[in-house]
CSV table of C-alpha atoms in Angstrom, one decimal:
chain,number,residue,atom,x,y,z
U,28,UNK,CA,-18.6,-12.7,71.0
U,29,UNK,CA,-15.8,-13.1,68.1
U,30,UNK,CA,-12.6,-11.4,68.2
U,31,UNK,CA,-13.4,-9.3,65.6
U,32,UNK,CA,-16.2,-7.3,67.4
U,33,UNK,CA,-14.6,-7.4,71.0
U,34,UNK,CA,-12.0,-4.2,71.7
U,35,UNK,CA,-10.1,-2.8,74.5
U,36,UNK,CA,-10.3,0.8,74.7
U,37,UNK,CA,-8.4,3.1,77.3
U,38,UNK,CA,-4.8,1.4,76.7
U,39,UNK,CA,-1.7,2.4,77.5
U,40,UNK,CA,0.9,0.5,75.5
U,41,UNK,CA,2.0,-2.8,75.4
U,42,UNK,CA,5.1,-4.8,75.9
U,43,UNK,CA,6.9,-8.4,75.7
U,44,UNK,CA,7.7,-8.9,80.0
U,45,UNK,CA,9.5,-11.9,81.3
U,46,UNK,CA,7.4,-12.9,84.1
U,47,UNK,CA,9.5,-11.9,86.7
U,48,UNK,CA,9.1,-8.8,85.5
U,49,UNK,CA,5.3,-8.8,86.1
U,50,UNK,CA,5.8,-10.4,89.3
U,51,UNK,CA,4.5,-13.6,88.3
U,52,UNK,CA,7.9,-15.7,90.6
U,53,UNK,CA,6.6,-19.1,90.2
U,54,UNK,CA,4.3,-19.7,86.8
U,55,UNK,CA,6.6,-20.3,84.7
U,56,UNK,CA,10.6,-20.7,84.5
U,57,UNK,CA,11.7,-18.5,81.7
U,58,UNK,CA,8.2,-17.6,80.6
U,59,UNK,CA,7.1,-14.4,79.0
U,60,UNK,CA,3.5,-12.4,78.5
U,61,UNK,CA,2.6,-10.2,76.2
U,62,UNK,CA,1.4,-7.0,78.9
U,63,UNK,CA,-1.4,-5.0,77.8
U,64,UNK,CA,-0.9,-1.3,80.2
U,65,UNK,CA,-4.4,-0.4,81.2
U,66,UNK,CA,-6.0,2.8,82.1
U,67,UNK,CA,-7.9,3.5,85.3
U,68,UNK,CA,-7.9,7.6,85.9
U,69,UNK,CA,-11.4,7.1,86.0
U,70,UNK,CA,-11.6,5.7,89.6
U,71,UNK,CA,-10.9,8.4,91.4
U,72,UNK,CA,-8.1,6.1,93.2
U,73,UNK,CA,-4.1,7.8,93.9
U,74,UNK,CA,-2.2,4.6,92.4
U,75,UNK,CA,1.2,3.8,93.2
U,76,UNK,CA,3.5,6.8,92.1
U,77,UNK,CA,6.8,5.0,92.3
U,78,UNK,CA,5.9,1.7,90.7
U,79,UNK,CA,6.4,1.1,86.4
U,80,UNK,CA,2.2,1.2,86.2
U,81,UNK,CA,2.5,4.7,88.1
U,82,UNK,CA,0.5,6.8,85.1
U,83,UNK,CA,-2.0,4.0,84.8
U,84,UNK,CA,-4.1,6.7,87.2
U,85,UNK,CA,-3.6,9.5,85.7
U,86,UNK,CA,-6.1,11.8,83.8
U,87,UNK,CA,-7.0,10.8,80.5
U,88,UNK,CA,-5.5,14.0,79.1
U,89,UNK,CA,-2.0,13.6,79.8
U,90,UNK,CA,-2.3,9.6,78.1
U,91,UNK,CA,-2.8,8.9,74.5
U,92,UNK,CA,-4.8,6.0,75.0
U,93,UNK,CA,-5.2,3.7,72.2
U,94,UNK,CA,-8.2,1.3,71.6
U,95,UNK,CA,-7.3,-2.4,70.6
U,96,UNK,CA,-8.9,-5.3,68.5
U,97,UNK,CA,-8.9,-8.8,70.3
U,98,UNK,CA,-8.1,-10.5,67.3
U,99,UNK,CA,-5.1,-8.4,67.1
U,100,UNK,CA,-3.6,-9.6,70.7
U,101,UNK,CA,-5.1,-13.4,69.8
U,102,UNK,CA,-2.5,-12.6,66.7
U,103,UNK,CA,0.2,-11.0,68.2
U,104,UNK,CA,0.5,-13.8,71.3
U,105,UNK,CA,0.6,-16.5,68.8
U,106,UNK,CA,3.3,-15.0,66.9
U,107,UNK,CA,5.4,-14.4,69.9
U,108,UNK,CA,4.5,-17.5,71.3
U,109,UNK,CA,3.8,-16.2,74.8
U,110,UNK,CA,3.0,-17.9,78.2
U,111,UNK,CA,-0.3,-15.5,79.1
U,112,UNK,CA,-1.8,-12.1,78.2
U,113,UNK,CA,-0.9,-10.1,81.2
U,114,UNK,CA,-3.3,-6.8,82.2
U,115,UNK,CA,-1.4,-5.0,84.1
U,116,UNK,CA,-1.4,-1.2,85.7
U,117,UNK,CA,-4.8,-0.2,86.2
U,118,UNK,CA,-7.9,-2.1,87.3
U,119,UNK,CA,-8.6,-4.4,84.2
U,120,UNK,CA,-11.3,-6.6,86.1
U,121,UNK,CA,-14.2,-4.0,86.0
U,122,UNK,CA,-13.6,-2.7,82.5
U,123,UNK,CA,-16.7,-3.6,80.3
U,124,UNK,CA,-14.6,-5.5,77.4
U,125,UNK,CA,-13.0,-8.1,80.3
U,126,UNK,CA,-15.5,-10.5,79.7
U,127,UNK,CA,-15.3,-10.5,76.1
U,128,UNK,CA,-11.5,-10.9,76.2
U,129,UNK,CA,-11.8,-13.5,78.5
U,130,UNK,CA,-13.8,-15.7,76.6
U,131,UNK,CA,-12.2,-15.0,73.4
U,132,UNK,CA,-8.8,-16.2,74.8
U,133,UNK,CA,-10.4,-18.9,75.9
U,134,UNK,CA,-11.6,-20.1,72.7
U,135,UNK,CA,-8.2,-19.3,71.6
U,136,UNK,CA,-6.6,-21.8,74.5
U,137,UNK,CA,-4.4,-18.7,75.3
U,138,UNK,CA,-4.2,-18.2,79.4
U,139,UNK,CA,-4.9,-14.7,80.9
U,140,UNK,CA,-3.5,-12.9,83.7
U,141,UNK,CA,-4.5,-9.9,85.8
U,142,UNK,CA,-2.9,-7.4,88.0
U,143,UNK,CA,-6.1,-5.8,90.8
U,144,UNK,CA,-5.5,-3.7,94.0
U,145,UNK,CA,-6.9,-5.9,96.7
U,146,UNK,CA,-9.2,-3.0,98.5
U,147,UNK,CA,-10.7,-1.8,94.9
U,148,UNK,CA,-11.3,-5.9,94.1
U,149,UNK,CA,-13.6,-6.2,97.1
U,150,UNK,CA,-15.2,-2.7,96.6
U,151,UNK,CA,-16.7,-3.2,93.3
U,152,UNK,CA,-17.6,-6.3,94.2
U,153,UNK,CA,-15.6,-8.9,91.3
U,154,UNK,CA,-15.3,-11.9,93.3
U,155,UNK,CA,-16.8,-13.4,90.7
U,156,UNK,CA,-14.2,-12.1,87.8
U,157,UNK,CA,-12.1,-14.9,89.1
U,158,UNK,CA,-14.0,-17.0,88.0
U,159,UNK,CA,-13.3,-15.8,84.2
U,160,UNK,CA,-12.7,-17.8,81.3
U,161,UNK,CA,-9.0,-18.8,80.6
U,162,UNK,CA,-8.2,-16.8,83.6
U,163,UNK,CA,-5.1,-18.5,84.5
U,164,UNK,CA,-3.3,-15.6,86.7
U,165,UNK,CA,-3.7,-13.4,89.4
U,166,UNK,CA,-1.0,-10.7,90.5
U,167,UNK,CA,-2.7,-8.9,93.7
U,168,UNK,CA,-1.4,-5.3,95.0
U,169,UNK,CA,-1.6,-5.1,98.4
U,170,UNK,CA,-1.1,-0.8,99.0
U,171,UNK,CA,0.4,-0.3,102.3
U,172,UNK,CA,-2.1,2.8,102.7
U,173,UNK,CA,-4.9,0.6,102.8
U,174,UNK,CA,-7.6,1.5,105.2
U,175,UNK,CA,-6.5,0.2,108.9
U,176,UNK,CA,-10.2,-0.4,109.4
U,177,UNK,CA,-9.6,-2.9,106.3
U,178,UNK,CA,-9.8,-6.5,107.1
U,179,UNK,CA,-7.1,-7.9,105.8
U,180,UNK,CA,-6.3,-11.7,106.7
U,181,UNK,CA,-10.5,-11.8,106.2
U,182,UNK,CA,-10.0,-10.4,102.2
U,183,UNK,CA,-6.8,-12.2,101.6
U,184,UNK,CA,-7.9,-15.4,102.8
U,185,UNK,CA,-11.2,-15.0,100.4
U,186,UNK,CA,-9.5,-14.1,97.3
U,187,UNK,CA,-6.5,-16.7,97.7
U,188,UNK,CA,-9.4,-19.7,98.3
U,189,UNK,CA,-10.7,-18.2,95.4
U,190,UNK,CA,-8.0,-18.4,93.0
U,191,UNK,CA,-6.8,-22.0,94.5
U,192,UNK,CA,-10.4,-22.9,93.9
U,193,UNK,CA,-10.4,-22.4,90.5
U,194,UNK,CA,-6.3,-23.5,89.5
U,195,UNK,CA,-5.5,-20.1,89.1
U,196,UNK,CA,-2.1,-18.8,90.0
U,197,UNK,CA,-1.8,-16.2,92.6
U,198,UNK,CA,1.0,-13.8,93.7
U,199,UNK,CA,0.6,-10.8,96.7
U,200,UNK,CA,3.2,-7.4,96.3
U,201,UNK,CA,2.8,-5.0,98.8
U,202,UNK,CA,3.5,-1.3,96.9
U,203,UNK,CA,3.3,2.6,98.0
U,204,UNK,CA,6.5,2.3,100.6
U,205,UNK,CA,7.9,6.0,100.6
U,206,UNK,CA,11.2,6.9,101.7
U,207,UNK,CA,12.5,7.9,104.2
U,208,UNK,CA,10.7,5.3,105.6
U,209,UNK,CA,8.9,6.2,108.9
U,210,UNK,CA,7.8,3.8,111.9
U,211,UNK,CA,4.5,3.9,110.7
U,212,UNK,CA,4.9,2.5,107.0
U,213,UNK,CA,7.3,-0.3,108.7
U,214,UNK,CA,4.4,-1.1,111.0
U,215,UNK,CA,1.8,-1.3,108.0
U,216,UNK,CA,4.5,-3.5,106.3
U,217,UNK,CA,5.1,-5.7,109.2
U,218,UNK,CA,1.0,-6.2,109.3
U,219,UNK,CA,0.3,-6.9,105.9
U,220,UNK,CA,3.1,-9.8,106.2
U,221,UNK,CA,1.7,-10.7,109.2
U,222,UNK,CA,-1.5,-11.0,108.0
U,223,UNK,CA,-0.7,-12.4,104.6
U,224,UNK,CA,1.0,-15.3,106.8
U,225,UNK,CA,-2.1,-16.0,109.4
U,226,UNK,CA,-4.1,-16.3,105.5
U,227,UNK,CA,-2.0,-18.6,104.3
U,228,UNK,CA,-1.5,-21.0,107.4
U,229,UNK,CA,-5.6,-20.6,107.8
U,230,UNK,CA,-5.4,-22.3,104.0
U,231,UNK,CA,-3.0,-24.7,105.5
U,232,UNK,CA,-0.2,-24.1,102.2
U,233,UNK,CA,-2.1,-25.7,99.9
U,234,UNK,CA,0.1,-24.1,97.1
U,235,UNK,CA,2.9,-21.4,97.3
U,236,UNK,CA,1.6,-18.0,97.2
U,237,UNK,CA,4.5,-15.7,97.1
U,238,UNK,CA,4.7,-12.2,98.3
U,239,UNK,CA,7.1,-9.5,97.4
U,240,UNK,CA,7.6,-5.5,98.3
U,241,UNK,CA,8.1,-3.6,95.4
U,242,UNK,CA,10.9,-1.2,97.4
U,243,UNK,CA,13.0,-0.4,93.9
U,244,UNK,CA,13.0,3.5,94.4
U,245,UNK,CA,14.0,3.3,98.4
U,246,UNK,CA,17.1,4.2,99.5
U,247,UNK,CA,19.9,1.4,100.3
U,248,UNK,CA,19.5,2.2,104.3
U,249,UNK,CA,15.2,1.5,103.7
U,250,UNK,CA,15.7,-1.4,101.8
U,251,UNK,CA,17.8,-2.7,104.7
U,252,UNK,CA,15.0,-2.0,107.0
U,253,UNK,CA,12.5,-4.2,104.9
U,254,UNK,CA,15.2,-7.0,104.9
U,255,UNK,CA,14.9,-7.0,108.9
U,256,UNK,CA,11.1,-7.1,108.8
U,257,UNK,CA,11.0,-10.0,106.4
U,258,UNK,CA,13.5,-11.8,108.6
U,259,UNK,CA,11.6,-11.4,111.2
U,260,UNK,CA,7.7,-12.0,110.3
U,261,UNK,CA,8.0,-14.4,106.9
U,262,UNK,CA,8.5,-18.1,107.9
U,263,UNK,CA,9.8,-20.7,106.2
U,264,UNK,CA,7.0,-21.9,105.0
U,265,UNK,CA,6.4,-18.4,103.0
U,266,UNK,CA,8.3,-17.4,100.1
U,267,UNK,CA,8.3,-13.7,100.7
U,268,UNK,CA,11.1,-11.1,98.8
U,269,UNK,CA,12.0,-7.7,98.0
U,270,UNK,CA,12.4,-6.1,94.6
U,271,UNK,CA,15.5,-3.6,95.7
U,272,UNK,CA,15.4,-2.6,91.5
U,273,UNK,CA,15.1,-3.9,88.1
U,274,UNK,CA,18.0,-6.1,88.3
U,275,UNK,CA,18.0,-6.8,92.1
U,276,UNK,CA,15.6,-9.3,94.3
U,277,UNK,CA,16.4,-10.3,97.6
U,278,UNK,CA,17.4,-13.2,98.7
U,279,UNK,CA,18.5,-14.5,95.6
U,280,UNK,CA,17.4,-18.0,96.3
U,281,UNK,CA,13.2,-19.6,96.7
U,282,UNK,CA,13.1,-22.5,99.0
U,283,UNK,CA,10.6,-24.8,99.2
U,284,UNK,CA,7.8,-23.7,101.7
U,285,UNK,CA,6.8,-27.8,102.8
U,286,UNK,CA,10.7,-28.9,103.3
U,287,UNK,CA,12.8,-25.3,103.0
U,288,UNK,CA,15.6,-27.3,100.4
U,289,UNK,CA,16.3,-24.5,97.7
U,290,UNK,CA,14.3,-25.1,94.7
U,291,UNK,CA,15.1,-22.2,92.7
U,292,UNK,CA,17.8,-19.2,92.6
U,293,UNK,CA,17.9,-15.8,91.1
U,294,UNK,CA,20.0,-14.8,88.3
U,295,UNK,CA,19.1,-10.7,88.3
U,296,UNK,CA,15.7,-11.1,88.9
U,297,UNK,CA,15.2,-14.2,86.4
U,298,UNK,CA,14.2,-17.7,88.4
U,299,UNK,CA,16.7,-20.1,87.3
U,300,UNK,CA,15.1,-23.7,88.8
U,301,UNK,CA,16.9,-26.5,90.6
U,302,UNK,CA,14.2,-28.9,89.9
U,303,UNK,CA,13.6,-31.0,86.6
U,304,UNK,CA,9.8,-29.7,86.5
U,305,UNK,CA,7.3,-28.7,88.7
U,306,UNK,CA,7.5,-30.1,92.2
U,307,UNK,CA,10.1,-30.3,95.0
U,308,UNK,CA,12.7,-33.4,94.5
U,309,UNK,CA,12.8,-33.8,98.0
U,310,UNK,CA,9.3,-33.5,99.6
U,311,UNK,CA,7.0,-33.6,96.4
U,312,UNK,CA,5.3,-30.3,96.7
U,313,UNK,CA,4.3,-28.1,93.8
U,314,UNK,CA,6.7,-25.0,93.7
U,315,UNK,CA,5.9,-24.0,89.7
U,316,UNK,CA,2.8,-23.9,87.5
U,317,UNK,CA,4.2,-24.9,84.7
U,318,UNK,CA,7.5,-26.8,83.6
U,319,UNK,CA,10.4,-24.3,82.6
U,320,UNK,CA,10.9,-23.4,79.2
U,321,UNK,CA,12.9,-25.2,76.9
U,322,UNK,CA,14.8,-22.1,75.6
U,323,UNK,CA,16.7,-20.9,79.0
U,324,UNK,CA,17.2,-17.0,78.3
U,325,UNK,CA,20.1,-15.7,80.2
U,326,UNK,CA,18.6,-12.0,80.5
U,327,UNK,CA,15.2,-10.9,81.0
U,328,UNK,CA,12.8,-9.4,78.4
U,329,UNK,CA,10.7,-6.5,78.9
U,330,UNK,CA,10.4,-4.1,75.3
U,331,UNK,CA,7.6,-1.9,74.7
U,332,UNK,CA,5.7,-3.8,70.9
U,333,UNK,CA,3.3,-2.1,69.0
U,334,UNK,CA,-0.2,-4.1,68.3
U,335,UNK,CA,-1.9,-1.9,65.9
């Protein structure tokens, strides 16, 4: 299918999104997407109300949703000379014009990412959308309300083989903390990282797959609490964090889950490397996907554009 004749329809907006802001932590120093805000109301699914993609579940009515050319985003990622076309918010991977998209970009050499919440990805069955054209990225949101009958070293394990299977990237974020936080949503935090850890020493770190709480609406005394549980449960050998807000991720350093020598410290939330390119000085192990931009921004990005 050309570009001309394939078009995303139930779109929020768009924007131009260091990767940090995605969370993409280890793709690319100093990279950027384009972010295409996608529409899922139709699910039937209560998203995450205190994360940025919060109305990505809302009815249709209260969205004006906008319908967009591919040839337009093939356009608009060339001109801005972007990293990846992020789809983010809603539940992209079951939309009928993926495929299209996918394959256009792919003719186009441009990389794609996608953002899917991990019970709705095995639900409907899209194992095999990660296997997509030019799919390049995979963001994963972990809900702490998942199902406790979920299995959830089984699922994580699957998908992360999947994605190391076929080079693509792959980041976990655990979402839908409330405050005040109660004992229970510390103890469905502390499982998920527990769980997230048995899946990646089952997969014996082939590749870092970091994992991060989105806790930016908590109160200081919360965020606190989820330091403590990531001190205790996430090893060495994991590269978990916490975004405490838009300018704030704790710790402010990545270390290097083979050897633990810092590889990479935050600035804000940008990832400012201590490595000349892609893989640990000390040990050899691959810590980014790709080598850091040449043009070091200071700040991070993240302005709504328009595409049509």
């Amino acid at each position: 299918m050309s570009s001309d004749s394939c078009f995303l329809r139930e779109v929020i907006g768009a924007s131009l999104t260091s990767l940090e802001y995605i969370p993409l932590t280890l793709y690319r120093p100093y990279g950027l997407s384009l972010v295409l805000w996608i529409w899922s109301g139709d699910l039937g699914v209560e998203g995450c109300n205190e994360c940025p993609w919060s109305d990505a579940y809302d009815a249709k009515e209260s969205l004006d949703l906008i319908e967009i050319q591919a040839s337009s985003i093939v356009k608009r990622g060339k001109e801005l000379n972007i990293d990846l076309i992020f789809l983010h918010g809603g539940e992209p991977l079951y939309k009928p014009w993926f495929s299209c998209l996918s394959d256009v970009l792919a003719k186009e050499g441009i990389n794609l990412g996608v953002k899917a919440r991990l019970d709705i990805l095995l639900k409907y069955g899209f194992r095999e959308a990660l296997e997509a054209k030019g799919l390049k990225a995979i963001l994963v949101e972990v809900s702490q309300r998942i199902s406790l009958e979920f299995n959830m070293e089984s699922a994580l394990t699957e998908v992360i083989e999947r994605a190391f299977n076929r080079d693509v990237y792959i980041e976990v974020l655990i979402t839908d903390l409330i405050s005040p936080l109660d004992s229970n949503i510390k103890d469905r935090t502390r499982d998920i990282l527990k769980q997230y850890r048995i899946a990646i020493d089952h997969l014996r770190q082939l590749k870092p797959v970091p994992i991060g709480i989105y806790a930016a609406h908590l109160e200081e005394h919360d965020i606190l609490s989820i330091r403590k549980i990531i001190r205790e449960v996430c090893s060495e050998k994991t590269i978990c964090y916490i975004i405490e807000s838009n300018k704030r991720i704790y710790p402010d350093y990545i270390k290097c889950p083979t050897c633990g020598i810092e590889v990479a410290k935050r600035s804000d939330i940008l990832v400012i490397p201590l490595i000349k390119d892609t893989k640990c000085v000390s040990c050899g192990s691959q810590i980014f996907i790709r080598e850091p931009r040449k043009i070091r921004r200071r700040f991070p990005v993240n302005t709504p554009i328009h595409l049509y």
